[in-house]
């Protein structure tokens, strides 16, 4: 296996065996479970982190990919949440500069006074449809937003555009737009990898911790142990824990039921996004995000993503997170919404290169408009039946605020274990964000060194650096220049082999949908699926039948996600 890329076994922290007892077992490896895992590992607590599917394959793989202060939460008076989110946004821009980047954002405005009355009602938590946010209300909002975002600020304050300047800078905007507020948010370019890096960091910080994907909790055993089924081996493990953390997002009540706890904490709602390939739309955005109110009173967004455009999202209540999918009506809604703000642009289904969706793990809030349910987070505590073992459920939250939520949860766990915090995570760099070159000169030096030590040319070194940050050193060191792949010229054969070997890839979808940006970037084709399946098969030891079924399942998933399987990327 390792011969494929000359890979060493020191690169396999994910392969550690599962022990019989851990002080803390975390159920669910989305961003909240992974963030908590890293935090507790940094405090020297031995933890087991498990997920029923792949790492970061639930809601955490389905966000709008904004690392944001949450400007719209000002409307509902959630100032604490805005303050926390803005700080976490600023921290992530520093701690994960390889994946979290500034995003200039345009708030289109159609009137001067619009929205004052509706936002007052919203502020008072009364129902109201806010489909016109005027210049006055936007100015107040952006000024407050700058104020809340001033701690550790790295991005410029807001400005306003109007008249000729606005037309010149954004010529395709609806002519009824008379002003635009311009401000900055953050975006995470590869959320799935950033979450995986937290897990890898945790494993490196604490050699006695373990993380396993495809290992659902399926029940409880003798003496309050947890039964975990390891899908890859078919083995069921009975694992004891002093504290259990249920970080299973929209599945929290389901997982609690598996543990024998009857809870009604969650009220998830589904959101879908489209990735479209449309050069004219891409050009109209001028590299910016347009964050705009729609005629149905919702807020939508459009921004450039890997040479394509991301459109999202919807807000639809769902009962069962396992049944969620993006249907025709939702797809059409997202396609149509674009021409409300850019009237010269009409999209069709043929423009879609990828669709994704997920269920926001929101607290139950019966009767409330889905968009108005708070995105704040809290911890609910139950007991494992027949024992005194605490079961802490991590409810709500956002991608942006994972560190703060993890800190809150870790402090609660540490208190219950009678231990003290050793390390503050506020300034902890993540994965390939460590030793990240701070300016152009250092970047140049880094790339030259990377090319020399990794035996690559400068072009390849740059691709690896942009894809993995400073973790590129580990990858280049193992894979060198490598043979590039037909249909995927930016990826090399040994690079993908390395990911399969060292990043706990179990299925072909793990590799194509999460470890790499191949699916999200609209680069899937039948040929790509077949070629990458051969690489994964060699490294992971799949026989012909397994390889065939992986290809079939990936094609099925690709169709479900409207990925360009029948249309090779141009
Ligand atoms: C459409 C949409 C747009 C969003 N946009 C943004 C945004 O732009 N910015 C932002 O900050 N936030 C955004 N969010 C919110 C953010 O993505 C979520 O709050 C966050 O990802 C939740 O993380 P989590 O770890 O709690 O849940 P999840 O990521 O869902 O993780 C839960 C995990 O538990 C696992 N699990 C379930 N059952 C079991 C079991 N029996 N055993 C073991 N594991 C189990 C699941 O497989 C899953 O991986 C968005 C969310 C959605 C859905």
Coordinates of N, CA and C in Angstrom, one line a residue, residues 307-457:
X307 N -13.8 29.4 -9.2 CA -14.1 29.7 -10.6 C -15.5 29.5 -11.0
X308 N -16.4 29.1 -10.1 CA -17.8 29.0 -10.4 C -18.5 30.0 -9.4
X309 N -19.8 29.9 -9.3 CA -20.6 30.8 -8.4 C -21.4 30.0 -7.4
X310 N -21.4 30.4 -6.1 CA -22.2 29.7 -5.1 C -23.5 30.5 -4.9
X311 N -24.6 29.8 -4.9 CA -25.9 30.5 -4.7 C -26.6 29.8 -3.5
X312 N -27.0 30.5 -2.5 CA -27.7 29.8 -1.4 C -28.4 30.9 -0.5
X313 N -29.1 30.4 0.4 CA -29.6 29.1 0.6 C -31.1 29.1 0.9
X314 N -31.6 27.9 1.1 CA -33.0 27.8 1.5 C -33.1 27.6 3.0
X315 N -34.3 27.6 3.5 CA -34.6 27.5 5.0 C -35.9 26.7 5.1
X316 N -35.9 25.4 5.1 CA -37.1 24.6 5.1 C -37.1 23.6 6.3
X317 N -38.1 23.7 7.2 CA -38.1 22.7 8.3 C -38.1 21.3 7.9
X318 N -37.4 20.4 8.5 CA -37.4 19.0 8.2 C -37.4 18.2 9.5
X319 N -38.1 17.0 9.5 CA -38.2 16.2 10.7 C -37.0 15.2 10.8
X320 N -36.6 14.6 9.7 CA -35.6 13.6 9.7 C -34.3 14.0 8.9
X321 N -33.2 14.3 9.6 CA -32.0 14.8 8.8 C -31.6 13.7 7.8
X322 N -31.9 12.5 8.0 CA -31.4 11.5 7.0 C -32.2 11.5 5.7
X323 N -33.4 12.2 5.8 CA -34.2 12.2 4.6 C -34.0 13.5 3.7
X324 N -33.2 14.4 4.2 CA -33.1 15.7 3.5 C -32.4 15.5 2.2
X325 N -32.9 16.3 1.2 CA -32.3 16.4 -0.1 C -32.7 17.7 -0.8
X326 N -32.2 18.1 -1.9 CA -32.6 19.3 -2.6 C -33.5 19.0 -3.7
X327 N -34.8 19.4 -3.6 CA -35.8 19.0 -4.6 C -35.8 20.0 -5.8
X328 N -36.7 19.7 -6.7 CA -36.8 20.5 -8.0 C -37.2 22.0 -7.6
X329 N -38.2 22.1 -6.7 CA -38.7 23.4 -6.4 C -37.6 24.3 -5.8
X330 N -36.9 23.7 -4.9 CA -35.8 24.4 -4.2 C -34.7 24.8 -5.3
X331 N -34.4 23.9 -6.1 CA -33.4 24.2 -7.2 C -33.9 25.4 -8.0
X332 N -35.1 25.3 -8.5 CA -35.6 26.4 -9.3 C -35.7 27.7 -8.6
X333 N -36.1 27.6 -7.3 CA -36.1 28.9 -6.5 C -34.7 29.5 -6.5
X334 N -33.7 28.7 -6.3 CA -32.3 29.3 -6.2 C -31.8 29.8 -7.5
X335 N -32.2 29.1 -8.6 CA -31.9 29.6 -9.9 C -32.6 31.0 -10.2
X336 N -33.8 31.0 -9.9 CA -34.6 32.2 -10.2 C -34.2 33.5 -9.4
X337 N -33.8 33.2 -8.2 CA -33.5 34.3 -7.2 C -32.4 35.3 -7.8
X338 N -31.6 34.7 -8.6 CA -30.4 35.5 -9.1 C -30.9 36.7 -9.9
X339 N -31.9 36.5 -10.8 CA -32.3 37.5 -11.6 C -33.1 38.6 -10.9
X340 N -33.5 38.4 -9.6 CA -34.1 39.5 -8.8 C -33.1 40.6 -8.6
X341 N -31.8 40.2 -8.5 CA -30.8 41.2 -8.2 C -29.9 41.5 -9.4
X342 N -29.8 40.6 -10.3 CA -29.0 40.8 -11.5 C -29.9 40.5 -12.7
X343 N -30.8 41.4 -13.1 CA -31.9 41.1 -14.0 C -31.5 40.6 -15.4
X344 N -30.2 41.0 -15.8 CA -29.8 40.6 -17.1 C -29.3 39.1 -17.1
X345 N -29.4 38.4 -16.0 CA -28.8 37.1 -15.9 C -29.9 36.0 -15.6
X346 N -30.1 35.1 -16.5 CA -31.1 34.0 -16.3 C -30.3 32.7 -16.2
X347 N -30.5 31.9 -15.2 CA -29.8 30.6 -15.1 C -30.8 29.5 -15.4
X348 N -30.2 28.4 -15.9 CA -31.0 27.2 -16.1 C -30.3 26.0 -15.4
X349 N -31.0 24.9 -15.3 CA -30.4 23.7 -14.6 C -29.1 23.3 -15.2
X350 N -29.0 23.6 -16.5 CA -27.7 23.2 -17.2 C -26.5 23.9 -16.7
X351 N -26.7 25.0 -16.0 CA -25.5 25.7 -15.5 C -25.0 25.1 -14.2
X352 N -25.8 24.2 -13.6 CA -25.4 23.7 -12.3 C -24.3 22.7 -12.4
X353 N -23.2 22.8 -11.6 CA -22.1 21.8 -11.6 C -22.1 21.1 -10.3
X354 N -22.8 21.6 -9.3 CA -22.8 20.8 -8.0 C -24.0 21.4 -7.2
X355 N -24.6 20.6 -6.4 CA -25.7 21.0 -5.5 C -25.4 20.4 -4.1
X356 N -25.5 21.1 -3.0 CA -25.4 20.4 -1.7 C -26.4 21.0 -0.7
X357 N -26.6 20.2 0.3 CA -27.6 20.6 1.3 C -27.2 20.0 2.6
X358 N -27.8 20.6 3.7 CA -27.6 20.1 5.0 C -28.7 20.6 5.9
X359 N -28.7 20.0 7.1 CA -29.8 20.4 8.1 C -29.1 21.2 9.2
X360 N -29.5 22.4 9.4 CA -29.0 23.3 10.5 C -29.5 22.7 11.8
X361 N -28.5 22.4 12.7 CA -29.0 21.9 14.0 C -29.4 23.0 14.9
X362 N -30.7 23.4 14.7 CA -31.2 24.5 15.5 C -32.0 24.0 16.7
X363 N -32.0 24.8 17.7 CA -32.9 24.4 18.9 C -34.3 24.4 18.5
X364 N -35.1 23.5 19.1 CA -36.5 23.4 18.8 C -37.2 24.8 19.1
X365 N -38.0 25.3 18.2 CA -38.6 26.6 18.4 C -40.0 26.5 17.6
X366 N -40.9 25.7 18.2 CA -42.1 25.5 17.5 C -42.9 26.8 17.1
X367 N -43.3 26.9 15.9 CA -44.1 28.0 15.4 C -43.3 29.2 14.9
X368 N -42.0 29.2 15.2 CA -41.2 30.4 14.7 C -40.9 30.2 13.3
X369 N -40.8 31.3 12.5 CA -40.3 31.4 11.2 C -38.9 30.8 11.2
X370 N -38.6 29.7 10.3 CA -37.3 29.0 10.3 C -36.1 30.0 10.3
X371 N -36.2 31.1 9.5 CA -35.1 32.0 9.4 C -34.9 32.8 10.6
X372 N -35.9 32.9 11.5 CA -35.8 33.7 12.7 C -35.3 32.9 13.9
X373 N -35.1 31.6 13.8 CA -34.7 30.8 15.0 C -33.2 31.2 15.3
X374 N -33.0 31.4 16.5 CA -31.6 31.9 16.9 C -30.5 30.9 16.5
X375 N -29.4 31.5 16.0 CA -28.2 30.6 15.7 C -27.2 30.6 16.8
X376 N -27.7 31.0 18.0 CA -26.8 30.9 19.2 C -26.7 29.4 19.6
X377 N -25.8 29.2 20.6 CA -25.5 27.8 21.0 C -25.7 27.7 22.5
X378 N -26.0 26.5 22.9 CA -26.0 26.2 24.4 C -25.8 24.7 24.6
X379 N -25.6 24.3 25.9 CA -25.3 22.9 26.2 C -26.5 22.4 27.1
X380 N -27.1 21.2 26.7 CA -28.1 20.6 27.5 C -27.5 19.4 28.2
X381 N -27.8 19.2 29.4 CA -27.2 18.0 30.2 C -28.3 17.0 30.5
X382 N -28.0 15.7 30.2 CA -28.8 14.6 30.6 C -27.9 13.6 31.3
X383 N -28.5 12.5 31.8 CA -27.7 11.4 32.4 C -27.9 10.1 31.6
X384 N -26.9 9.3 31.4 CA -27.1 8.0 30.8 C -27.9 7.2 31.7
X385 N -29.1 6.7 31.2 CA -30.0 6.0 32.1 C -29.3 4.9 33.0
X386 N -29.7 4.9 34.3 CA -29.2 3.9 35.2 C -27.7 4.1 35.6
X387 N -27.2 5.3 35.3 CA -25.8 5.6 35.7 C -25.8 7.1 36.1
X388 N -24.6 7.5 36.6 CA -24.5 9.0 36.8 C -23.6 9.7 35.7
X389 N -23.4 9.0 34.6 CA -22.6 9.5 33.6 C -23.3 10.7 32.8
X390 N -22.7 11.9 32.8 CA -23.3 13.0 32.2 C -23.3 12.8 30.6
X391 N -24.4 13.2 30.0 CA -24.4 13.3 28.5 C -24.7 14.7 28.2
X392 N -23.7 15.4 27.6 CA -23.8 16.8 27.3 C -24.1 16.9 25.8
X393 N -25.2 17.6 25.5 CA -25.6 17.8 24.1 C -25.2 19.2 23.6
X394 N -24.5 19.3 22.5 CA -24.1 20.6 22.0 C -25.1 21.1 21.0
X395 N -25.9 22.1 21.4 CA -27.1 22.4 20.6 C -26.8 23.8 19.9
X396 N -27.1 23.8 18.6 CA -27.1 25.0 17.8 C -25.7 25.4 17.4
X397 N -25.5 26.7 17.2 CA -24.1 27.2 16.9 C -24.0 27.4 15.4
X398 N -22.9 27.9 15.0 CA -22.5 28.1 13.6 C -21.1 27.6 13.4
X399 N -20.8 27.5 12.1 CA -19.4 27.1 11.8 C -18.5 28.1 12.4
X400 N -18.8 29.4 12.2 CA -18.0 30.5 12.6 C -17.6 30.4 14.1
X401 N -18.6 30.0 14.9 CA -18.4 30.2 16.3 C -17.9 28.9 17.0
X402 N -17.4 27.9 16.2 CA -17.1 26.6 16.7 C -16.1 26.7 17.9
X403 N -15.1 27.5 17.7 CA -14.0 27.6 18.7 C -14.6 28.0 20.1
X404 N -15.4 29.1 20.0 CA -15.9 29.6 21.3 C -16.9 28.5 21.9
X405 N -17.7 27.9 21.1 CA -18.6 26.8 21.6 C -17.8 25.7 22.2
X406 N -16.7 25.3 21.5 CA -15.8 24.2 21.9 C -15.2 24.6 23.3
X407 N -14.8 25.8 23.4 CA -14.2 26.3 24.6 C -15.2 26.2 25.8
X408 N -16.4 26.6 25.5 CA -17.5 26.6 26.5 C -17.7 25.1 26.9
X409 N -17.8 24.2 25.9 CA -18.0 22.8 26.2 C -16.8 22.2 27.0
X410 N -15.6 22.5 26.5 CA -14.4 21.9 27.1 C -14.3 22.4 28.6
X411 N -14.6 23.6 28.8 CA -14.6 24.1 30.2 C -15.6 23.3 31.1
X412 N -16.7 23.1 30.5 CA -17.7 22.3 31.3 C -17.2 20.9 31.6
X413 N -16.6 20.3 30.6 CA -16.1 18.9 30.8 C -14.9 18.9 31.8
X414 N -14.0 19.9 31.6 CA -12.9 20.0 32.6 C -13.4 20.1 34.0
X415 N -14.4 21.0 34.2 CA -14.9 21.2 35.5 C -15.4 19.8 36.1
X416 N -16.2 19.1 35.2 CA -16.8 17.9 35.7 C -15.7 16.8 36.0
X417 N -14.6 16.9 35.2 CA -13.5 15.9 35.4 C -12.5 16.4 36.6
X418 N -12.8 17.6 37.1 CA -12.0 18.2 38.1 C -10.6 18.5 37.6
X419 N -10.5 19.0 36.4 CA -9.2 19.3 35.8 C -9.2 20.8 35.4
X420 N -8.0 21.3 35.1 CA -7.8 22.7 34.8 C -7.4 22.9 33.3
X421 N -7.9 24.0 32.8 CA -7.5 24.3 31.4 C -6.0 24.6 31.4
X422 N -5.3 24.0 30.4 CA -3.8 24.2 30.3 C -3.5 25.2 29.1
X423 N -4.4 25.2 28.1 CA -4.1 26.0 26.9 C -5.3 26.7 26.4
X424 N -5.1 28.0 26.1 CA -6.1 28.8 25.5 C -6.1 28.5 24.0
X425 N -7.3 28.4 23.4 CA -7.3 28.0 22.0 C -7.4 29.3 21.1
X426 N -7.6 30.5 21.8 CA -7.8 31.7 21.0 C -6.8 32.0 19.9
X427 N -5.5 31.7 20.3 CA -4.5 32.0 19.3 C -3.8 30.7 18.7
X428 N -4.5 29.6 18.9 CA -3.9 28.4 18.3 C -4.2 28.3 16.8
X429 N -3.1 28.2 16.1 CA -3.2 28.1 14.6 C -3.8 26.7 14.3
X430 N -4.4 26.5 13.2 CA -4.9 25.3 12.8 C -4.2 24.7 11.6
X431 N -3.8 23.4 11.7 CA -3.2 22.6 10.6 C -2.3 23.4 9.7
X432 N -2.6 23.5 8.4 CA -1.7 24.2 7.5 C -1.7 25.7 7.7
X433 N -2.3 26.2 8.7 CA -2.2 27.6 9.0 C -1.0 27.9 10.0
X434 N -0.4 26.9 10.5 CA 0.8 27.1 11.4 C 2.0 27.5 10.5
X435 N 2.7 28.5 11.1 CA 3.9 29.0 10.4 C 3.6 29.6 9.0
X436 N 2.4 30.1 8.8 CA 1.9 30.5 7.5 C 2.7 31.8 7.2
X437 N 3.3 31.9 6.0 CA 4.0 33.1 5.7 C 3.1 34.4 5.7
X438 N 3.6 35.4 6.5 CA 2.7 36.5 6.7 C 2.7 37.6 5.6
X439 N 3.7 37.6 4.7 CA 3.7 38.6 3.6 C 4.2 37.9 2.4
X440 N 4.3 38.7 1.3 CA 4.7 38.3 0.0 C 6.1 37.7 0.0
X441 N 7.0 38.4 0.7 CA 8.4 38.0 0.7 C 8.6 36.6 1.4
X442 N 7.9 36.5 2.6 CA 8.0 35.2 3.3 C 7.3 34.1 2.5
X443 N 6.3 34.4 1.8 CA 5.6 33.4 0.9 C 6.5 32.9 -0.2
X444 N 7.3 33.9 -0.8 CA 8.2 33.6 -1.8 C 9.3 32.6 -1.3
X445 N 9.8 32.9 -0.1 CA 10.8 32.1 0.5 C 10.2 30.7 0.9
X446 N 9.0 30.7 1.4 CA 8.4 29.4 1.7 C 8.3 28.5 0.5
X447 N 7.8 29.1 -0.6 CA 7.6 28.3 -1.8 C 8.9 27.8 -2.4
X448 N 10.0 28.6 -2.3 CA 11.3 28.2 -2.8 C 11.8 27.0 -2.0
X449 N 11.6 27.1 -0.7 CA 12.0 26.1 0.2 C 11.2 24.8 0.0
X450 N 9.9 25.0 -0.2 CA 9.0 23.9 -0.4 C 9.4 23.1 -1.6
X451 N 9.6 23.9 -2.7 CA 10.0 23.2 -4.0 C 11.3 22.4 -3.8
X452 N 12.3 23.0 -3.1 CA 13.6 22.4 -2.9 C 13.5 21.1 -2.1
X453 N 12.8 21.3 -0.9 CA 12.8 20.1 0.0 C 11.9 19.1 -0.5
X454 N 10.8 19.5 -1.2 CA 9.8 18.5 -1.7 C 10.2 17.9 -3.1
X455 N 11.2 18.5 -3.7 CA 11.6 18.0 -5.0 C 10.5 18.3 -6.1
X456 N 9.9 19.4 -6.0 CA 8.8 19.8 -6.9 C 9.3 21.0 -7.7
X457 N 8.6 21.3 -8.8 CA 8.9 22.6 -9.4 C 8.1 23.7 -8.7

